[in-house]
mmCIF file of C-alpha atoms in Angstrom:
data_model
loop_
_atom_site.group_PDB
_atom_site.id
_atom_site.type_symbol
_atom_site.label_atom_id
_atom_site.label_comp_id
_atom_site.label_asym_id
_atom_site.label_seq_id
_atom_site.Cartn_x
_atom_site.Cartn_y
_atom_site.Cartn_z
ATOM 1 C CA MET A 241 -6.979 16.117 30.949
ATOM 2 C CA ARG A 242 -5.469 17.579 27.803
ATOM 3 C CA GLY A 243 -7.943 20.463 27.894
ATOM 4 C CA GLU A 244 -6.612 21.519 31.317
ATOM 5 C CA LEU A 245 -3.001 21.884 30.212
ATOM 6 C CA THR A 246 -1.439 25.329 30.460
ATOM 7 C CA ALA A 247 0.374 26.793 27.469
ATOM 8 C CA LYS A 248 3.635 25.611 29.058
ATOM 9 C CA GLY A 249 2.158 22.144 29.601
ATOM 10 C CA ARG A 250 1.041 21.919 25.979
ATOM 11 C CA ALA A 251 4.523 22.933 24.826
ATOM 12 C CA THR A 252 6.119 20.243 27.016
ATOM 13 C CA ARG A 253 3.688 17.623 25.725
ATOM 14 C CA GLN A 254 4.474 18.637 22.152
ATOM 15 C CA ARG A 255 8.222 18.506 22.880
ATOM 16 C CA ILE A 256 7.833 14.941 24.175
ATOM 17 C CA ILE A 257 5.873 13.901 21.066
ATOM 18 C CA GLU A 258 8.465 15.374 18.693
ATOM 19 C CA GLY A 259 11.360 13.847 20.643
ATOM 20 C CA ALA A 260 9.593 10.480 20.693
ATOM 21 C CA ALA A 261 8.983 10.735 16.938
ATOM 22 C CA ALA A 262 12.719 11.306 16.380
ATOM 23 C CA VAL A 263 13.643 8.320 18.570
ATOM 24 C CA LEU A 264 11.072 6.100 16.842
ATOM 25 C CA ARG A 265 12.354 7.101 13.405
ATOM 26 C CA GLU A 266 15.921 6.271 14.437
ATOM 27 C CA ARG A 267 15.367 3.079 16.386
ATOM 28 C CA GLY A 268 12.130 1.777 14.869
ATOM 29 C CA ALA A 269 8.817 1.630 16.698
ATOM 30 C CA ALA A 270 9.388 -1.959 17.825
ATOM 31 C CA LEU A 271 12.760 -1.308 19.493
ATOM 32 C CA ALA A 272 12.396 2.160 21.019
ATOM 33 C CA THR A 273 11.799 2.140 24.788
ATOM 34 C CA LEU A 274 10.286 4.698 27.126
ATOM 35 C CA ASP A 275 13.775 5.093 28.622
ATOM 36 C CA ASP A 276 15.125 6.145 25.201
ATOM 37 C CA ILE A 277 12.344 8.682 24.887
ATOM 38 C CA MET A 278 12.844 10.052 28.421
ATOM 39 C CA ALA A 279 16.587 10.380 27.817
ATOM 40 C CA ARG A 280 16.075 12.170 24.512
ATOM 41 C CA THR A 281 13.447 14.590 25.782
ATOM 42 C CA GLY A 282 14.941 15.115 29.260
ATOM 43 C CA THR A 283 11.710 14.106 30.995
ATOM 44 C CA SER A 284 11.116 11.950 34.060
ATOM 45 C CA LYS A 285 8.805 8.954 34.169
ATOM 46 C CA GLY A 286 6.459 11.059 36.326
ATOM 47 C CA GLN A 287 6.259 13.778 33.674
ATOM 48 C CA LEU A 288 5.754 11.246 30.881
ATOM 49 C CA PHE A 289 2.810 9.633 32.662
ATOM 50 C CA HIS A 290 1.449 13.059 33.578
ATOM 51 C CA TYR A 291 1.112 13.882 29.880
ATOM 52 C CA PHE A 292 0.316 10.332 28.710
ATOM 53 C CA PRO A 293 -1.522 8.625 31.583
ATOM 54 C CA ALA A 294 -2.109 5.418 29.599
ATOM 55 C CA GLY A 295 1.638 5.091 28.944
ATOM 56 C CA LYS A 296 3.489 4.001 25.819
ATOM 57 C CA ASP A 297 0.403 3.173 23.735
ATOM 58 C CA GLU A 298 -1.082 6.632 24.267
ATOM 59 C CA LEU A 299 2.250 8.229 23.405
ATOM 60 C CA LEU A 300 2.540 6.081 20.244
ATOM 61 C CA VAL A 301 -0.909 7.166 19.066
ATOM 62 C CA ALA A 302 0.067 10.818 19.643
ATOM 63 C CA VAL A 303 3.264 10.274 17.633
ATOM 64 C CA ALA A 304 1.250 8.587 14.852
ATOM 65 C CA GLN A 305 -1.000 11.663 14.723
ATOM 66 C CA PHE A 306 2.104 13.874 14.549
ATOM 67 C CA GLU A 307 3.566 11.772 11.703
ATOM 68 C CA ALA A 308 0.237 11.799 9.851
ATOM 69 C CA ASP A 309 0.110 15.608 10.086
ATOM 70 C CA GLN A 310 3.693 15.643 8.814
ATOM 71 C CA VAL A 311 2.706 13.739 5.657
ATOM 72 C CA LEU A 312 0.410 16.576 4.602
ATOM 73 C CA GLU A 313 2.677 19.315 5.969
ATOM 74 C CA ASP A 314 5.549 18.035 3.788
ATOM 75 C CA GLN A 315 3.413 18.576 0.669
ATOM 76 C CA GLN A 316 2.702 22.211 1.439
ATOM 77 C CA PRO A 317 2.362 24.874 0.208
ATOM 78 C CA TYR A 318 1.673 23.056 -3.089
ATOM 79 C CA LEU A 319 -1.014 20.625 -1.955
ATOM 80 C CA GLY A 320 -3.045 23.522 -0.578
ATOM 81 C CA CYS A 321 -3.070 25.501 -3.815
ATOM 82 C CA LEU A 322 -3.302 23.212 -6.843
ATOM 83 C CA ASP A 323 -4.818 25.854 -9.117
ATOM 84 C CA SER A 324 -2.527 25.605 -12.173
ATOM 85 C CA TRP A 325 -0.660 22.867 -14.040
ATOM 86 C CA GLU A 326 2.593 24.365 -12.723
ATOM 87 C CA ALA A 327 1.330 23.928 -9.154
ATOM 88 C CA TRP A 328 0.406 20.290 -9.850
ATOM 89 C CA GLN A 329 3.869 19.687 -11.269
ATOM 90 C CA GLN A 330 5.592 21.285 -8.277
ATOM 91 C CA TRP A 331 3.449 19.219 -5.928
ATOM 92 C CA ARG A 332 4.359 16.070 -7.896
ATOM 93 C CA ASP A 333 8.063 16.875 -7.538
ATOM 94 C CA VAL A 334 7.747 17.392 -3.786
ATOM 95 C CA VAL A 335 5.876 14.103 -3.291
ATOM 96 C CA ILE A 336 8.464 12.124 -5.254
ATOM 97 C CA GLU A 337 11.350 13.855 -3.478
ATOM 98 C CA ARG A 338 9.837 13.190 -0.041
ATOM 99 C CA TYR A 339 9.219 9.503 -0.609
ATOM 100 C CA GLU A 340 12.475 8.843 -2.431
ATOM 101 C CA ALA A 341 14.310 10.426 0.523
ATOM 102 C CA GLN A 342 12.309 8.245 2.912
ATOM 103 C CA GLY A 343 13.267 5.114 0.943
ATOM 104 C CA ASP A 344 12.040 1.809 2.272
ATOM 105 C CA GLU A 345 11.342 3.008 5.806
ATOM 106 C CA CYS A 346 7.910 4.405 6.637
ATOM 107 C CA PRO A 347 7.649 5.946 10.136
ATOM 108 C CA LEU A 348 3.866 6.004 10.035
ATOM 109 C CA GLY A 349 3.589 2.444 8.713
ATOM 110 C CA SER A 350 5.874 1.045 11.430
ATOM 111 C CA LEU A 351 3.906 2.897 14.090
ATOM 112 C CA PHE A 352 0.630 1.530 12.801
ATOM 113 C CA PHE A 353 2.028 -1.969 12.810
ATOM 114 C CA GLN A 354 3.377 -1.512 16.312
ATOM 115 C CA ILE A 355 0.166 -0.075 17.769
ATOM 116 C CA GLY A 356 -2.022 -2.502 15.856
ATOM 117 C CA ARG A 357 -3.354 -1.546 12.464
ATOM 118 C CA SER A 358 -6.969 -2.139 13.345
ATOM 119 C CA THR A 359 -7.220 -0.482 16.773
ATOM 120 C CA PRO A 360 -9.815 2.303 16.626
ATOM 121 C CA GLY A 361 -7.227 5.025 17.404
ATOM 122 C CA THR A 362 -4.921 4.253 14.495
ATOM 123 C CA ARG A 363 -7.736 3.491 12.092
ATOM 124 C CA ALA A 364 -9.233 6.922 12.840
ATOM 125 C CA ILE A 365 -5.875 8.582 12.152
ATOM 126 C CA VAL A 366 -5.512 6.804 8.776
ATOM 127 C CA ILE A 367 -9.066 7.579 7.734
ATOM 128 C CA GLU A 368 -8.686 11.259 8.642
ATOM 129 C CA LEU A 369 -5.305 11.547 6.896
ATOM 130 C CA LEU A 370 -6.724 9.993 3.715
ATOM 131 C CA ARG A 371 -9.825 12.185 3.949
ATOM 132 C CA GLN A 372 -7.827 15.427 4.206
ATOM 133 C CA TRP A 373 -5.377 14.356 1.501
ATOM 134 C CA GLN A 374 -8.166 13.400 -0.892
ATOM 135 C CA GLU A 375 -10.097 16.591 -0.086
ATOM 136 C CA SER A 376 -7.030 18.679 -0.990
ATOM 137 C CA LEU A 377 -6.639 16.849 -4.306
ATOM 138 C CA ALA A 378 -10.348 17.240 -5.074
ATOM 139 C CA ALA A 379 -10.103 20.967 -4.245
ATOM 140 C CA GLY A 380 -7.192 21.102 -6.698
ATOM 141 C CA VAL A 381 -9.272 19.510 -9.463
ATOM 142 C CA ARG A 382 -12.074 21.990 -8.728
ATOM 143 C CA ALA A 383 -9.586 24.872 -8.857
ATOM 144 C CA LEU A 384 -8.541 23.677 -12.338
ATOM 145 C CA GLN A 385 -12.211 23.523 -13.304
ATOM 146 C CA GLY A 386 -12.685 27.053 -11.968
ATOM 147 C CA ALA A 387 -9.754 28.211 -14.100
ATOM 148 C CA GLY A 388 -11.294 26.549 -17.160
ATOM 149 C CA LEU A 389 -8.410 24.078 -17.443
ATOM 150 C CA VAL A 390 -10.518 20.973 -16.790
ATOM 151 C CA PRO A 391 -14.102 20.378 -17.998
ATOM 152 C CA ALA A 392 -16.850 20.924 -15.432
ATOM 153 C CA ASP A 393 -18.218 17.390 -15.883
ATOM 154 C CA VAL A 394 -15.073 15.731 -14.507
ATOM 155 C CA ASP A 395 -15.891 14.089 -11.149
ATOM 156 C CA ALA A 396 -13.338 15.718 -8.842
ATOM 157 C CA ASP A 397 -13.952 13.301 -5.957
ATOM 158 C CA ILE A 398 -13.473 10.103 -7.961
ATOM 159 C CA ARG A 399 -10.368 11.538 -9.657
ATOM 160 C CA ALA A 400 -8.974 12.506 -6.266
ATOM 161 C CA ALA A 401 -9.738 9.062 -4.800
ATOM 162 C CA ALA A 402 -8.094 7.280 -7.744
ATOM 163 C CA LEU A 403 -5.035 9.542 -7.633
ATOM 164 C CA LEU A 404 -4.701 9.071 -3.879
ATOM 165 C CA ALA A 405 -4.901 5.292 -4.316
ATOM 166 C CA ALA A 406 -2.204 5.429 -6.992
ATOM 167 C CA ILE A 407 0.091 7.467 -4.727
ATOM 168 C CA GLN A 408 -0.467 5.058 -1.819
ATOM 169 C CA GLY A 409 0.292 2.120 -4.081
ATOM 170 C CA GLY A 410 3.366 3.810 -5.509
ATOM 171 C CA VAL A 411 4.647 4.445 -1.992
ATOM 172 C CA SER A 412 3.835 0.921 -0.874
ATOM 173 C CA ILE A 413 5.714 -0.542 -3.869
ATOM 174 C CA LEU A 414 8.637 1.781 -3.073
ATOM 175 C CA LEU A 415 8.613 0.449 0.510
ATOM 176 C CA SER A 416 8.639 -3.163 -0.739
ATOM 177 C CA THR A 417 11.079 -2.867 -3.604
ATOM 178 C CA GLY A 418 13.106 0.286 -2.965
ATOM 179 C CA ARG A 419 12.118 1.558 -6.437
ATOM 180 C CA SER A 420 10.092 4.713 -7.176
ATOM 181 C CA THR A 421 9.134 3.764 -10.752
ATOM 182 C CA HIS A 422 5.510 3.105 -9.837
ATOM 183 C CA LEU A 423 5.098 6.235 -7.734
ATOM 184 C CA ARG A 424 6.430 8.259 -10.651
ATOM 185 C CA ALA A 425 4.169 6.465 -13.153
ATOM 186 C CA ALA A 426 1.175 6.966 -10.844
ATOM 187 C CA LEU A 427 1.702 10.706 -10.490
ATOM 188 C CA ASP A 428 2.696 11.361 -14.092
ATOM 189 C CA GLN A 429 -0.116 9.286 -15.573
ATOM 190 C CA GLY A 430 -2.650 10.712 -13.113
ATOM 191 C CA ILE A 431 -1.763 14.293 -13.990
ATOM 192 C CA ALA A 432 -1.516 13.498 -17.733
ATOM 193 C CA ASP A 433 -4.995 11.933 -17.694
ATOM 194 C CA LEU A 434 -6.373 14.941 -15.849
ATOM 195 C CA ARG A 435 -4.869 17.172 -18.541
ATOM 196 C CA GLY A 436 -6.261 14.794 -21.152
ATOM 197 C CA THR A 437 -9.833 15.483 -20.015
ATOM 198 C CA SER A 438 -9.636 18.896 -21.675
ATOM 199 C CA HIS A 439 -9.095 17.360 -25.157
ATOM 200 C CA ALA A 440 -12.718 16.270 -25.381
ATOM 201 C CA ALA A 441 -13.875 19.741 -24.345
ATOM 202 C CA VAL A 442 -11.620 21.832 -26.600
ATOM 203 C CA MET B 149 17.667 -30.662 -2.768
ATOM 204 C CA ARG B 150 14.372 -29.739 -4.334
ATOM 205 C CA GLY B 151 15.594 -30.879 -7.737
ATOM 206 C CA GLU B 152 16.095 -34.401 -6.379
ATOM 207 C CA LEU B 153 12.517 -34.836 -5.161
ATOM 208 C CA THR B 154 10.465 -37.608 -6.729
ATOM 209 C CA ALA B 155 6.985 -36.838 -8.056
ATOM 210 C CA LYS B 156 5.607 -38.160 -4.776
ATOM 211 C CA GLY B 157 8.046 -36.014 -2.819
ATOM 212 C CA ARG B 158 7.028 -32.919 -4.752
ATOM 213 C CA ALA B 159 3.369 -33.685 -4.092
ATOM 214 C CA THR B 160 4.034 -34.036 -0.352
ATOM 215 C CA ARG B 161 6.002 -30.807 -0.280
ATOM 216 C CA GLN B 162 3.163 -29.032 -2.085
ATOM 217 C CA ARG B 163 0.624 -30.527 0.343
ATOM 218 C CA ILE B 164 2.625 -29.151 3.286
ATOM 219 C CA ILE B 165 2.792 -25.702 1.677
ATOM 220 C CA GLU B 166 -0.950 -25.598 1.018
ATOM 221 C CA GLY B 167 -1.768 -26.872 4.516
ATOM 222 C CA ALA B 168 0.604 -24.333 6.035
ATOM 223 C CA ALA B 169 -1.008 -21.577 3.952
ATOM 224 C CA ALA B 170 -4.436 -22.551 5.326
ATOM 225 C CA VAL B 171 -3.154 -22.555 8.926
ATOM 226 C CA LEU B 172 -1.427 -19.205 8.448
ATOM 227 C CA ARG B 173 -4.574 -17.674 6.984
ATOM 228 C CA GLU B 174 -6.621 -18.902 9.938
ATOM 229 C CA ARG B 175 -4.232 -18.190 12.790
ATOM 230 C CA GLY B 176 -2.119 -15.363 11.342
ATOM 231 C CA ALA B 177 1.553 -15.698 10.440
ATOM 232 C CA ALA B 178 2.699 -14.432 13.850
ATOM 233 C CA LEU B 179 0.738 -16.985 15.884
ATOM 234 C CA ALA B 180 0.873 -20.164 13.783
ATOM 235 C CA THR B 181 3.379 -22.743 15.033
ATOM 236 C CA LEU B 182 5.122 -25.614 13.308
ATOM 237 C CA ASP B 183 3.043 -27.921 15.546
ATOM 238 C CA ASP B 184 -0.165 -26.452 14.086
ATOM 239 C CA ILE B 185 1.164 -27.038 10.591
ATOM 240 C CA MET B 186 2.295 -30.597 11.339
ATOM 241 C CA ALA B 187 -1.101 -31.403 12.871
ATOM 242 C CA ARG B 188 -2.971 -29.968 9.900
ATOM 243 C CA THR B 189 -0.873 -31.660 7.241
ATOM 244 C CA GLY B 190 -0.326 -34.946 9.112
ATOM 245 C CA THR B 191 3.459 -34.680 8.815
ATOM 246 C CA SER B 192 6.172 -35.422 11.346
ATOM 247 C CA LYS B 193 8.921 -32.989 12.340
ATOM 248 C CA GLY B 194 11.344 -35.206 10.423
ATOM 249 C CA GLN B 195 9.314 -34.913 7.234
ATOM 250 C CA LEU B 196 8.924 -31.167 7.638
ATOM 251 C CA PHE B 197 12.684 -30.640 7.966
ATOM 252 C CA HIS B 198 13.290 -33.069 5.111
ATOM 253 C CA TYR B 199 11.336 -30.782 2.782
ATOM 254 C CA PHE B 200 12.327 -27.495 4.467
ATOM 255 C CA PRO B 201 15.823 -28.029 5.919
ATOM 256 C CA ALA B 202 16.112 -24.408 7.120
ATOM 257 C CA GLY B 203 12.880 -24.773 9.105
ATOM 258 C CA LYS B 204 10.027 -22.326 9.609
ATOM 259 C CA ASP B 205 11.578 -19.427 7.677
ATOM 260 C CA GLU B 206 12.075 -21.569 4.570
ATOM 261 C CA LEU B 207 8.522 -22.858 4.838
ATOM 262 C CA LEU B 208 7.191 -19.295 5.256
ATOM 263 C CA VAL B 209 8.984 -18.154 2.106
ATOM 264 C CA ALA B 210 7.503 -21.123 0.194
ATOM 265 C CA VAL B 211 4.033 -20.204 1.487
ATOM 266 C CA ALA B 212 4.605 -16.562 0.491
ATOM 267 C CA GLN B 213 5.450 -17.742 -3.024
ATOM 268 C CA PHE B 214 2.284 -19.850 -3.053
ATOM 269 C CA GLU B 215 0.163 -16.881 -1.903
ATOM 270 C CA ALA B 216 1.808 -14.611 -4.486
ATOM 271 C CA ASP B 217 0.969 -17.105 -7.251
ATOM 272 C CA GLN B 218 -2.575 -17.192 -5.866
ATOM 273 C CA VAL B 219 -2.955 -13.422 -6.313
ATOM 274 C CA LEU B 220 -2.496 -13.768 -10.080
ATOM 275 C CA GLU B 221 -4.339 -17.096 -10.293
ATOM 276 C CA ASP B 222 -7.434 -15.499 -8.702
ATOM 277 C CA GLN B 223 -7.557 -12.951 -11.545
ATOM 278 C CA GLN B 224 -7.601 -15.577 -14.277
ATOM 279 C CA PRO B 225 -8.739 -16.207 -16.926
ATOM 280 C CA TYR B 226 -9.476 -12.475 -17.328
ATOM 281 C CA LEU B 227 -6.030 -11.050 -16.512
ATOM 282 C CA GLY B 228 -4.477 -13.278 -19.180
ATOM 283 C CA CYS B 229 -6.767 -12.129 -21.980
ATOM 284 C CA LEU B 230 -7.590 -8.425 -21.674
ATOM 285 C CA ASP B 231 -8.353 -7.965 -25.365
ATOM 286 C CA SER B 232 -11.743 -6.220 -25.214
ATOM 287 C CA TRP B 233 -13.481 -3.669 -22.969
ATOM 288 C CA GLU B 234 -15.758 -6.484 -21.774
ATOM 289 C CA ALA B 235 -12.717 -8.472 -20.665
ATOM 290 C CA TRP B 236 -11.330 -5.442 -18.775
ATOM 291 C CA GLN B 237 -14.688 -5.002 -17.049
ATOM 292 C CA GLN B 238 -14.872 -8.669 -16.062
ATOM 293 C CA TRP B 239 -11.334 -8.514 -14.738
ATOM 294 C CA ARG B 240 -12.226 -5.378 -12.727
ATOM 295 C CA ASP B 241 -15.200 -7.187 -11.187
ATOM 296 C CA VAL B 242 -13.068 -10.163 -10.181
ATOM 297 C CA VAL B 243 -10.397 -7.983 -8.575
ATOM 298 C CA ILE B 244 -12.958 -6.038 -6.534
ATOM 299 C CA GLU B 245 -14.779 -9.216 -5.523
ATOM 300 C CA ARG B 246 -11.543 -10.902 -4.423
ATOM 301 C CA TYR B 247 -10.313 -8.045 -2.280
ATOM 302 C CA GLU B 248 -13.699 -7.211 -0.791
ATOM 303 C CA ALA B 249 -14.000 -10.869 0.260
ATOM 304 C CA GLN B 250 -10.517 -10.712 1.764
ATOM 305 C CA GLY B 251 -11.448 -7.595 3.758
ATOM 306 C CA ASP B 252 -8.842 -6.188 6.084
ATOM 307 C CA GLU B 253 -6.715 -9.332 6.273
ATOM 308 C CA CYS B 254 -3.925 -9.829 3.751
ATOM 309 C CA PRO B 255 -2.260 -13.276 3.923
ATOM 310 C CA LEU B 256 0.671 -12.169 1.792
ATOM 311 C CA GLY B 257 1.173 -8.911 3.699
ATOM 312 C CA SER B 258 1.213 -10.664 7.084
ATOM 313 C CA LEU B 259 3.690 -13.212 5.776
ATOM 314 C CA PHE B 260 5.985 -10.500 4.474
ATOM 315 C CA PHE B 261 5.862 -8.723 7.794
ATOM 316 C CA GLN B 262 6.560 -11.959 9.635
ATOM 317 C CA ILE B 263 9.499 -13.018 7.452
ATOM 318 C CA GLY B 264 10.895 -9.510 7.240
ATOM 319 C CA ARG B 265 9.843 -7.241 4.445
ATOM 320 C CA SER B 266 13.364 -6.500 3.282
ATOM 321 C CA THR B 267 14.907 -9.965 3.337
ATOM 322 C CA PRO B 268 16.116 -10.886 -0.168
ATOM 323 C CA GLY B 269 13.705 -13.856 -0.431
ATOM 324 C CA THR B 270 10.529 -11.882 0.175
ATOM 325 C CA ARG B 271 11.692 -8.870 -1.787
ATOM 326 C CA ALA B 272 12.319 -11.122 -4.802
ATOM 327 C CA ILE B 273 8.810 -12.585 -4.501
ATOM 328 C CA VAL B 274 7.201 -9.117 -4.386
ATOM 329 C CA ILE B 275 9.244 -7.840 -7.300
ATOM 330 C CA GLU B 276 8.413 -10.896 -9.422
ATOM 331 C CA LEU B 277 4.694 -10.735 -8.529
ATOM 332 C CA LEU B 278 4.543 -7.050 -9.472
ATOM 333 C CA ARG B 279 6.502 -7.699 -12.665
ATOM 334 C CA GLN B 280 4.158 -10.459 -13.853
ATOM 335 C CA TRP B 281 1.055 -8.499 -12.867
ATOM 336 C CA GLN B 282 2.243 -5.360 -14.644
ATOM 337 C CA GLU B 283 3.305 -7.378 -17.684
ATOM 338 C CA SER B 284 -0.192 -8.882 -17.955
ATOM 339 C CA LEU B 285 -1.773 -5.427 -17.750
ATOM 340 C CA ALA B 286 0.641 -4.064 -20.371
ATOM 341 C CA ALA B 287 -0.151 -7.035 -22.627
ATOM 342 C CA GLY B 288 -3.824 -6.135 -22.166
ATOM 343 C CA VAL B 289 -3.217 -2.551 -23.264
ATOM 344 C CA ARG B 290 -1.288 -3.824 -26.286
ATOM 345 C CA ALA B 291 -4.147 -6.209 -27.110
ATOM 346 C CA LEU B 292 -6.515 -3.212 -27.116
ATOM 347 C CA GLN B 293 -4.075 -1.383 -29.370
ATOM 348 C CA GLY B 294 -3.969 -4.414 -31.666
ATOM 349 C CA ALA B 295 -7.757 -4.381 -31.826
ATOM 350 C CA GLY B 296 -7.719 -0.675 -32.698
ATOM 351 C CA LEU B 297 -9.472 0.261 -29.450
ATOM 352 C CA VAL B 298 -6.577 2.285 -28.018
ATOM 353 C CA PRO B 299 -4.221 4.544 -30.017
ATOM 354 C CA ALA B 300 -0.799 3.102 -30.847
ATOM 355 C CA ASP B 301 1.055 5.992 -29.170
ATOM 356 C CA VAL B 302 -0.258 5.123 -25.697
ATOM 357 C CA ASP B 303 2.660 3.905 -23.549
ATOM 358 C CA ALA B 304 1.421 0.492 -22.411
ATOM 359 C CA ASP B 305 4.147 0.033 -19.777
ATOM 360 C CA ILE B 306 3.592 3.350 -17.995
ATOM 361 C CA ARG B 307 -0.203 2.836 -18.089
ATOM 362 C CA ALA B 308 0.240 -0.648 -16.644
ATOM 363 C CA ALA B 309 2.613 0.612 -13.920
ATOM 364 C CA ALA B 310 0.223 3.410 -12.936
ATOM 365 C CA LEU B 311 -2.784 1.086 -12.888
ATOM 366 C CA LEU B 312 -0.903 -1.479 -10.826
ATOM 367 C CA ALA B 313 0.091 1.232 -8.333
ATOM 368 C CA ALA B 314 -3.542 2.357 -8.090
ATOM 369 C CA ILE B 315 -4.705 -1.204 -7.406
ATOM 370 C CA GLN B 316 -2.022 -1.695 -4.747
ATOM 371 C CA GLY B 317 -3.018 1.566 -3.108
ATOM 372 C CA GLY B 318 -6.702 0.717 -3.273
ATOM 373 C CA VAL B 319 -6.008 -2.623 -1.604
ATOM 374 C CA SER B 320 -3.769 -1.044 1.017
ATOM 375 C CA ILE B 321 -6.455 1.540 1.858
ATOM 376 C CA LEU B 322 -8.998 -1.291 2.053
ATOM 377 C CA LEU B 323 -6.682 -3.085 4.495
ATOM 378 C CA SER B 324 -6.358 0.045 6.647
ATOM 379 C CA THR B 325 -9.928 1.290 6.567
ATOM 380 C CA GLY B 326 -12.066 -1.699 5.615
ATOM 381 C CA ARG B 327 -13.526 0.329 2.722
ATOM 382 C CA SER B 328 -13.196 -0.513 -0.979
ATOM 383 C CA THR B 329 -14.101 2.974 -2.276
ATOM 384 C CA HIS B 330 -10.539 3.718 -3.376
ATOM 385 C CA LEU B 331 -9.970 0.356 -5.038
ATOM 386 C CA ARG B 332 -13.170 0.878 -7.004
ATOM 387 C CA ALA B 333 -12.207 4.454 -7.933
ATOM 388 C CA ALA B 334 -8.724 3.295 -8.969
ATOM 389 C CA LEU B 335 -10.012 0.577 -11.296
ATOM 390 C CA ASP B 336 -12.928 2.537 -12.726
ATOM 391 C CA GLN B 337 -10.894 5.697 -13.324
ATOM 392 C CA GLY B 338 -7.962 3.715 -14.728
ATOM 393 C CA ILE B 339 -10.159 1.904 -17.236
ATOM 394 C CA ALA B 340 -12.130 5.075 -18.062
ATOM 395 C CA ASP B 341 -8.927 6.987 -18.769
ATOM 396 C CA LEU B 342 -7.688 4.164 -20.969
ATOM 397 C CA ARG B 343 -10.957 4.335 -22.905
ATOM 398 C CA GLY B 344 -10.594 8.123 -22.982
ATOM 399 C CA THR B 345 -7.337 7.868 -24.953
ATOM 400 C CA SER B 346 -9.336 6.935 -28.038
ATOM 401 C CA HIS B 347 -11.215 10.274 -28.042
ATOM 402 C CA ALA B 348 -8.143 12.123 -29.264
ATOM 403 C CA ALA B 349 -7.618 9.532 -32.006
ATOM 404 C CA VAL B 350 -11.208 9.272 -33.303
#
């Protein structure tokens, strides 16, 4: 059905998703009702089911996709252009700032728990988010290699995977403890070790 | 009350905790009932409330503590004696084996979600688990420094914090995707970078 939507229809659908995301962030995915979402977005039940025929679950998956896109969006423009040590440092600052501001609430995590972590829809969203995130980090390592700042024999994909894991762990510890020490250590050590690879080559 | 328990009382309490842990692993923290736990451990409701006066929540916190202890226990004897590269490699193998066997189910994570991630009891258990884990890793880095395998100016605490974050992230990605690629990358890159610190010093 989505393919048949007019430009106006797509805009309405997007407005519902963004309004629902705001409600879910405020109330929590477990407590927010369709009535809350209709009230916030000024839509009728008929409209809601027109855009999300399968109801709340379909809407929740769409919101999860929106929140996943937001994770990467919030790291731009830095994540998309990691071609100097300054860019890596600016990206690091933005990541820490974003997650410290978010504190111990994770909109995406609550959504995943609400929808069911292992349903195919949410699993696909996580896998794609991680894939894009890791690909951007690997592109950043390759950009440093292109600029001669990192030796060519560094495995960009493994570095990116390890750095991504460290960020995820730092965020997950922040969610559990309220402290960003580990996220900071993960980013600072990850970048320092990447810089350290050039010692052997110099 | 716990302080007043006889040796036999302590043994019974421990037997209930271990039986409850087994039930919770099988049925999931959300679905397991006190009846299941009583049936499994052969205890009456009276006994259960004798050992856990506040009921299911108190029992769940005790099980969470047991599972948290298990996380470190499963990494022994390696985690407690990381004084050579061989020991680090053996420890790495054990961690990967443990979490690959566990797959996408995390007994401790489900418990925390069930009890409430931000209740003081569970938060204290997470913080203490992370503290002990990180302290063991830092002691391992210091042991390598003592053996002359890692330069003295390496900051053992930051390295340990970053490595712990990477492991947590690798496990959390494994839980979300069913794949251990990131856990492996996190451990292998973390150990490789630690080894790499000696290049500058040699």
